[in-house]
Each structure stands twice: as C-alpha cells, then as structure tokens.
C-alpha cells in the first residue's frame, strides 16, 4: 500500500478539525509521511496505535488513533489485488 493514501487520509482529518492545509508546507508534509510510515510499521505489531505529529502548522499538534481492523477496512481495495501465499501455490 502506498503511504500517500494514508497521508491523504490524515491530512484531510487535520483539515477538517483545524481548517489548516498541511499540503502547502513541504517540510510539514515530509514529517507527516514519516509519521505514517512509522504508523504502518507499528500496526503490523500492535492492534491499535496513536499517531502523533507535532507542530504541523501554526504549532497545532495532530493526534489520532487507528486500529488494525479499521486500517484494513479503509485500505481493503489495496489489499485485495495481493493473492495470499496459498493461492500462489495453487
């Protein structure tokens, strides 16, 4: 799954909560991508995680939680094309 899809979801959530657009600030957007990469890695080992991104725009921090089930539900369209190992063998 591409990280951009994950970043876009959180940027839209931030925009909805704070009415600030992160996409105009390249440095802030880079921090968001890094945080989303860490979140994806953490979700492979934990059932639920909290994503924290500090001082994105005008010192407004972003906090949100996501659990593995919700993550899989949101991105099921990205997971479907990947055949399972047993399907590959058959």
Short mmCIF file of N, CA and C in Angstrom, two decimals:
data_model
loop_
_atom_site.label_atom_id
_atom_site.label_comp_id
_atom_site.label_asym_id
_atom_site.label_seq_id
_atom_site.Cartn_x
_atom_site.Cartn_y
_atom_site.Cartn_z
N UNK A 1 0.83 -1.18 0.00
CA UNK A 1 0.00 0.00 0.00
C UNK A 1 0.88 1.25 0.00
N UNK A 2 0.47 2.20 -0.73
CA UNK A 2 1.25 3.43 -0.81
C UNK A 2 0.99 4.32 0.40
N UNK A 3 2.02 4.93 0.88
CA UNK A 3 1.94 5.81 2.04
C UNK A 3 1.12 7.05 1.72
N UNK A 4 1.14 7.51 0.48
CA UNK A 4 0.43 8.73 0.11
C UNK A 4 -1.07 8.63 0.43
N UNK A 5 -1.62 7.45 0.26
CA UNK A 5 -3.04 7.22 0.55
C UNK A 5 -3.30 7.43 2.04
N UNK A 6 -2.43 6.91 2.85
CA UNK A 6 -2.50 7.03 4.30
C UNK A 6 -2.32 8.48 4.73
N UNK A 7 -1.35 9.16 4.15
CA UNK A 7 -1.08 10.57 4.46
C UNK A 7 -2.29 11.42 4.10
N UNK A 8 -2.85 11.18 2.93
CA UNK A 8 -4.01 11.94 2.47
C UNK A 8 -5.17 11.86 3.46
N UNK A 9 -5.39 10.66 4.02
CA UNK A 9 -6.47 10.48 4.98
C UNK A 9 -6.24 11.35 6.21
N UNK A 10 -5.02 11.34 6.74
CA UNK A 10 -4.73 12.12 7.94
C UNK A 10 -4.71 13.62 7.65
N UNK A 11 -4.24 14.01 6.49
CA UNK A 11 -4.25 15.44 6.12
C UNK A 11 -5.69 15.94 6.02
N UNK A 12 -6.57 15.13 5.45
CA UNK A 12 -7.98 15.52 5.36
C UNK A 12 -8.61 15.62 6.75
N UNK A 13 -8.24 14.70 7.64
CA UNK A 13 -8.75 14.74 9.01
C UNK A 13 -8.26 16.02 9.71
N UNK A 14 -7.00 16.35 9.52
CA UNK A 14 -6.42 17.57 10.11
C UNK A 14 -7.11 18.82 9.56
N UNK A 15 -7.34 18.84 8.26
CA UNK A 15 -8.02 19.96 7.61
C UNK A 15 -9.43 20.13 8.17
N UNK A 16 -10.10 19.01 8.36
CA UNK A 16 -11.48 19.05 8.88
C UNK A 16 -11.50 19.58 10.32
N UNK A 17 -10.54 19.14 11.14
CA UNK A 17 -10.51 19.56 12.56
C UNK A 17 -10.04 21.01 12.74
N UNK A 18 -9.01 21.41 12.01
CA UNK A 18 -8.34 22.68 12.26
C UNK A 18 -8.48 23.72 11.16
N UNK A 19 -9.04 23.33 10.03
CA UNK A 19 -9.18 24.22 8.88
C UNK A 19 -7.84 24.80 8.43
N UNK A 20 -6.79 23.99 8.52
CA UNK A 20 -5.45 24.35 8.07
C UNK A 20 -4.99 23.31 7.06
N UNK A 21 -4.39 23.76 5.97
CA UNK A 21 -3.92 22.85 4.92
C UNK A 21 -2.43 22.58 5.08
N UNK A 22 -2.09 21.35 5.35
CA UNK A 22 -0.71 20.94 5.56
C UNK A 22 0.04 20.83 4.23
N UNK A 23 -0.66 20.58 3.15
CA UNK A 23 -0.03 20.29 1.87
C UNK A 23 0.79 21.45 1.32
N UNK A 24 0.53 22.65 1.78
CA UNK A 24 1.28 23.81 1.28
C UNK A 24 2.70 23.86 1.86
N UNK A 25 2.92 23.21 2.99
CA UNK A 25 4.21 23.23 3.67
C UNK A 25 4.93 21.90 3.43
N UNK A 26 5.95 21.91 2.58
CA UNK A 26 6.64 20.68 2.20
C UNK A 26 7.34 20.01 3.38
N UNK A 27 7.90 20.81 4.28
CA UNK A 27 8.59 20.24 5.44
C UNK A 27 7.60 19.54 6.37
N UNK A 28 6.46 20.15 6.59
CA UNK A 28 5.43 19.54 7.43
C UNK A 28 4.91 18.26 6.78
N UNK A 29 4.72 18.30 5.47
CA UNK A 29 4.24 17.13 4.75
C UNK A 29 5.23 15.97 4.84
N UNK A 30 6.50 16.29 4.83
CA UNK A 30 7.53 15.27 4.98
C UNK A 30 7.43 14.60 6.36
N UNK A 31 7.18 15.40 7.39
CA UNK A 31 7.00 14.86 8.74
C UNK A 31 5.78 13.95 8.79
N UNK A 32 4.74 14.33 8.07
CA UNK A 32 3.52 13.51 8.03
C UNK A 32 3.80 12.17 7.36
N UNK A 33 4.54 12.20 6.26
CA UNK A 33 4.87 10.94 5.57
C UNK A 33 5.68 10.01 6.47
N UNK A 34 6.65 10.58 7.18
CA UNK A 34 7.47 9.80 8.10
C UNK A 34 6.61 9.20 9.20
N UNK A 35 5.71 9.99 9.75
CA UNK A 35 4.82 9.51 10.82
C UNK A 35 3.90 8.40 10.31
N UNK A 36 3.44 8.52 9.08
CA UNK A 36 2.57 7.49 8.51
C UNK A 36 3.34 6.19 8.23
N UNK A 37 4.58 6.31 7.81
CA UNK A 37 5.40 5.11 7.62
C UNK A 37 5.59 4.39 8.95
N UNK A 38 5.88 5.14 9.99
CA UNK A 38 6.03 4.55 11.33
C UNK A 38 4.73 3.91 11.78
N UNK A 39 3.61 4.56 11.49
CA UNK A 39 2.30 4.03 11.89
C UNK A 39 2.02 2.70 11.19
N UNK A 40 2.33 2.62 9.91
CA UNK A 40 2.11 1.36 9.19
C UNK A 40 2.96 0.24 9.78
N UNK A 41 4.20 0.55 10.11
CA UNK A 41 5.07 -0.46 10.72
C UNK A 41 4.56 -0.86 12.10
N UNK A 42 4.11 0.09 12.87
CA UNK A 42 3.61 -0.19 14.21
C UNK A 42 2.34 -1.03 14.16
N UNK A 43 1.50 -0.82 13.15
CA UNK A 43 0.26 -1.59 13.03
C UNK A 43 0.51 -3.06 12.71
N UNK A 44 1.67 -3.37 12.19
CA UNK A 44 1.96 -4.78 11.93
C UNK A 44 2.29 -5.52 13.22
N UNK A 45 2.58 -4.79 14.30
CA UNK A 45 2.91 -5.42 15.58
C UNK A 45 1.91 -5.13 16.69
N UNK A 46 1.03 -4.18 16.49
CA UNK A 46 0.09 -3.79 17.54
C UNK A 46 -1.33 -3.76 16.98
N UNK A 47 -2.30 -3.95 17.85
CA UNK A 47 -3.70 -3.92 17.43
C UNK A 47 -4.20 -2.50 17.24
N UNK A 48 -3.66 -1.55 18.01
CA UNK A 48 -4.07 -0.14 17.90
C UNK A 48 -2.87 0.75 18.18
N UNK A 49 -2.80 1.85 17.46
CA UNK A 49 -1.70 2.80 17.65
C UNK A 49 -2.24 4.22 17.70
N UNK A 50 -1.43 5.11 18.22
CA UNK A 50 -1.73 6.54 18.21
C UNK A 50 -0.70 7.23 17.33
N UNK A 51 -1.18 8.02 16.42
CA UNK A 51 -0.31 8.79 15.53
C UNK A 51 -0.23 10.19 16.10
N UNK A 52 1.00 10.65 16.34
CA UNK A 52 1.21 11.99 16.89
C UNK A 52 2.17 12.75 15.98
N UNK A 53 1.73 13.91 15.51
CA UNK A 53 2.56 14.75 14.67
C UNK A 53 2.57 16.14 15.30
N UNK A 54 3.72 16.57 15.75
CA UNK A 54 3.81 17.82 16.49
C UNK A 54 4.06 19.03 15.61
N UNK A 55 3.44 20.11 15.97
CA UNK A 55 3.66 21.43 15.36
C UNK A 55 3.64 21.42 13.84
N UNK A 56 2.58 20.95 13.27
CA UNK A 56 2.49 20.92 11.81
C UNK A 56 2.36 22.32 11.22
N UNK A 57 1.31 22.97 11.57
CA UNK A 57 1.04 24.32 11.07
C UNK A 57 0.65 25.18 12.28
N UNK A 58 1.28 26.33 12.42
CA UNK A 58 0.97 27.26 13.50
C UNK A 58 0.97 26.59 14.87
N UNK A 59 1.90 25.67 15.08
CA UNK A 59 2.07 24.96 16.36
C UNK A 59 0.84 24.18 16.80
N UNK A 60 0.04 23.72 15.86
CA UNK A 60 -1.12 22.89 16.18
C UNK A 60 -0.71 21.44 15.99
N UNK A 61 -0.73 20.67 17.08
CA UNK A 61 -0.36 19.26 17.02
C UNK A 61 -1.52 18.43 16.50
N UNK A 62 -1.20 17.26 15.97
CA UNK A 62 -2.21 16.34 15.45
C UNK A 62 -2.06 15.01 16.17
N UNK A 63 -3.16 14.54 16.75
CA UNK A 63 -3.21 13.24 17.42
C UNK A 63 -4.41 12.48 16.90
N UNK A 64 -4.22 11.24 16.58
CA UNK A 64 -5.34 10.38 16.21
C UNK A 64 -4.95 8.94 16.50
N UNK A 65 -5.94 8.08 16.61
CA UNK A 65 -5.69 6.66 16.82
C UNK A 65 -6.30 5.89 15.66
N UNK A 66 -5.70 4.76 15.39
CA UNK A 66 -6.24 3.86 14.38
C UNK A 66 -5.93 2.44 14.81
N UNK A 67 -6.88 1.55 14.62
CA UNK A 67 -6.61 0.16 14.95
C UNK A 67 -6.44 -0.64 13.66
N UNK A 68 -5.92 -1.83 13.80
CA UNK A 68 -5.59 -2.64 12.63
C UNK A 68 -6.83 -2.96 11.80
N UNK A 69 -7.95 -3.26 12.47
CA UNK A 69 -9.18 -3.59 11.74
C UNK A 69 -9.66 -2.40 10.90
N UNK A 70 -9.61 -1.22 11.48
CA UNK A 70 -10.03 -0.01 10.74
C UNK A 70 -9.08 0.27 9.58
N UNK A 71 -7.79 0.09 9.82
CA UNK A 71 -6.78 0.27 8.78
C UNK A 71 -7.06 -0.67 7.61
N UNK A 72 -7.29 -1.94 7.91
CA UNK A 72 -7.57 -2.92 6.85
C UNK A 72 -8.87 -2.61 6.13
N UNK A 73 -9.87 -2.12 6.87
CA UNK A 73 -11.14 -1.76 6.26
C UNK A 73 -10.98 -0.57 5.31
N UNK A 74 -10.24 0.44 5.74
CA UNK A 74 -10.03 1.63 4.91
C UNK A 74 -9.26 1.32 3.64
N UNK A 75 -8.32 0.39 3.73
CA UNK A 75 -7.43 0.12 2.60
C UNK A 75 -7.60 -1.26 2.03
N UNK A 76 -8.80 -1.83 2.18
CA UNK A 76 -9.06 -3.17 1.66
C UNK A 76 -8.90 -3.23 0.14
N UNK A 77 -9.19 -2.13 -0.55
CA UNK A 77 -9.02 -2.10 -2.00
C UNK A 77 -7.56 -2.26 -2.40
N UNK A 78 -6.64 -1.87 -1.54
CA UNK A 78 -5.21 -2.03 -1.82
C UNK A 78 -4.74 -3.45 -1.52
N UNK A 79 -5.42 -4.11 -0.57
CA UNK A 79 -5.01 -5.45 -0.18
C UNK A 79 -5.58 -6.54 -1.08
N UNK A 80 -6.74 -6.32 -1.67
CA UNK A 80 -7.40 -7.34 -2.48
C UNK A 80 -6.56 -7.86 -3.65
N UNK A 81 -5.88 -6.99 -4.39
CA UNK A 81 -5.11 -7.49 -5.53
C UNK A 81 -3.95 -8.41 -5.14
N UNK A 82 -3.57 -8.43 -3.88
CA UNK A 82 -2.44 -9.26 -3.44
C UNK A 82 -2.95 -10.66 -3.14
N UNK A 83 -2.57 -11.64 -3.94
CA UNK A 83 -3.01 -13.00 -3.64
C UNK A 83 -2.30 -13.54 -2.41
N UNK A 84 -3.00 -14.37 -1.67
CA UNK A 84 -2.40 -14.97 -0.49
C UNK A 84 -1.35 -16.00 -0.92
N UNK A 85 -0.40 -16.35 -0.04
CA UNK A 85 0.63 -17.34 -0.39
C UNK A 85 0.03 -18.69 -0.81
N UNK A 86 -1.09 -19.09 -0.18
CA UNK A 86 -1.69 -20.38 -0.55
C UNK A 86 -2.29 -20.32 -1.95
N UNK A 87 -2.83 -19.16 -2.36
CA UNK A 87 -3.38 -19.02 -3.70
C UNK A 87 -2.27 -19.07 -4.74
N UNK A 88 -1.09 -18.54 -4.39
CA UNK A 88 0.05 -18.56 -5.31
C UNK A 88 0.49 -19.99 -5.58
N UNK A 89 0.46 -20.82 -4.54
CA UNK A 89 0.91 -22.21 -4.66
C UNK A 89 -0.03 -23.00 -5.54
N UNK A 90 -1.32 -22.76 -5.38
CA UNK A 90 -2.32 -23.50 -6.17
C UNK A 90 -2.30 -23.00 -7.59
#
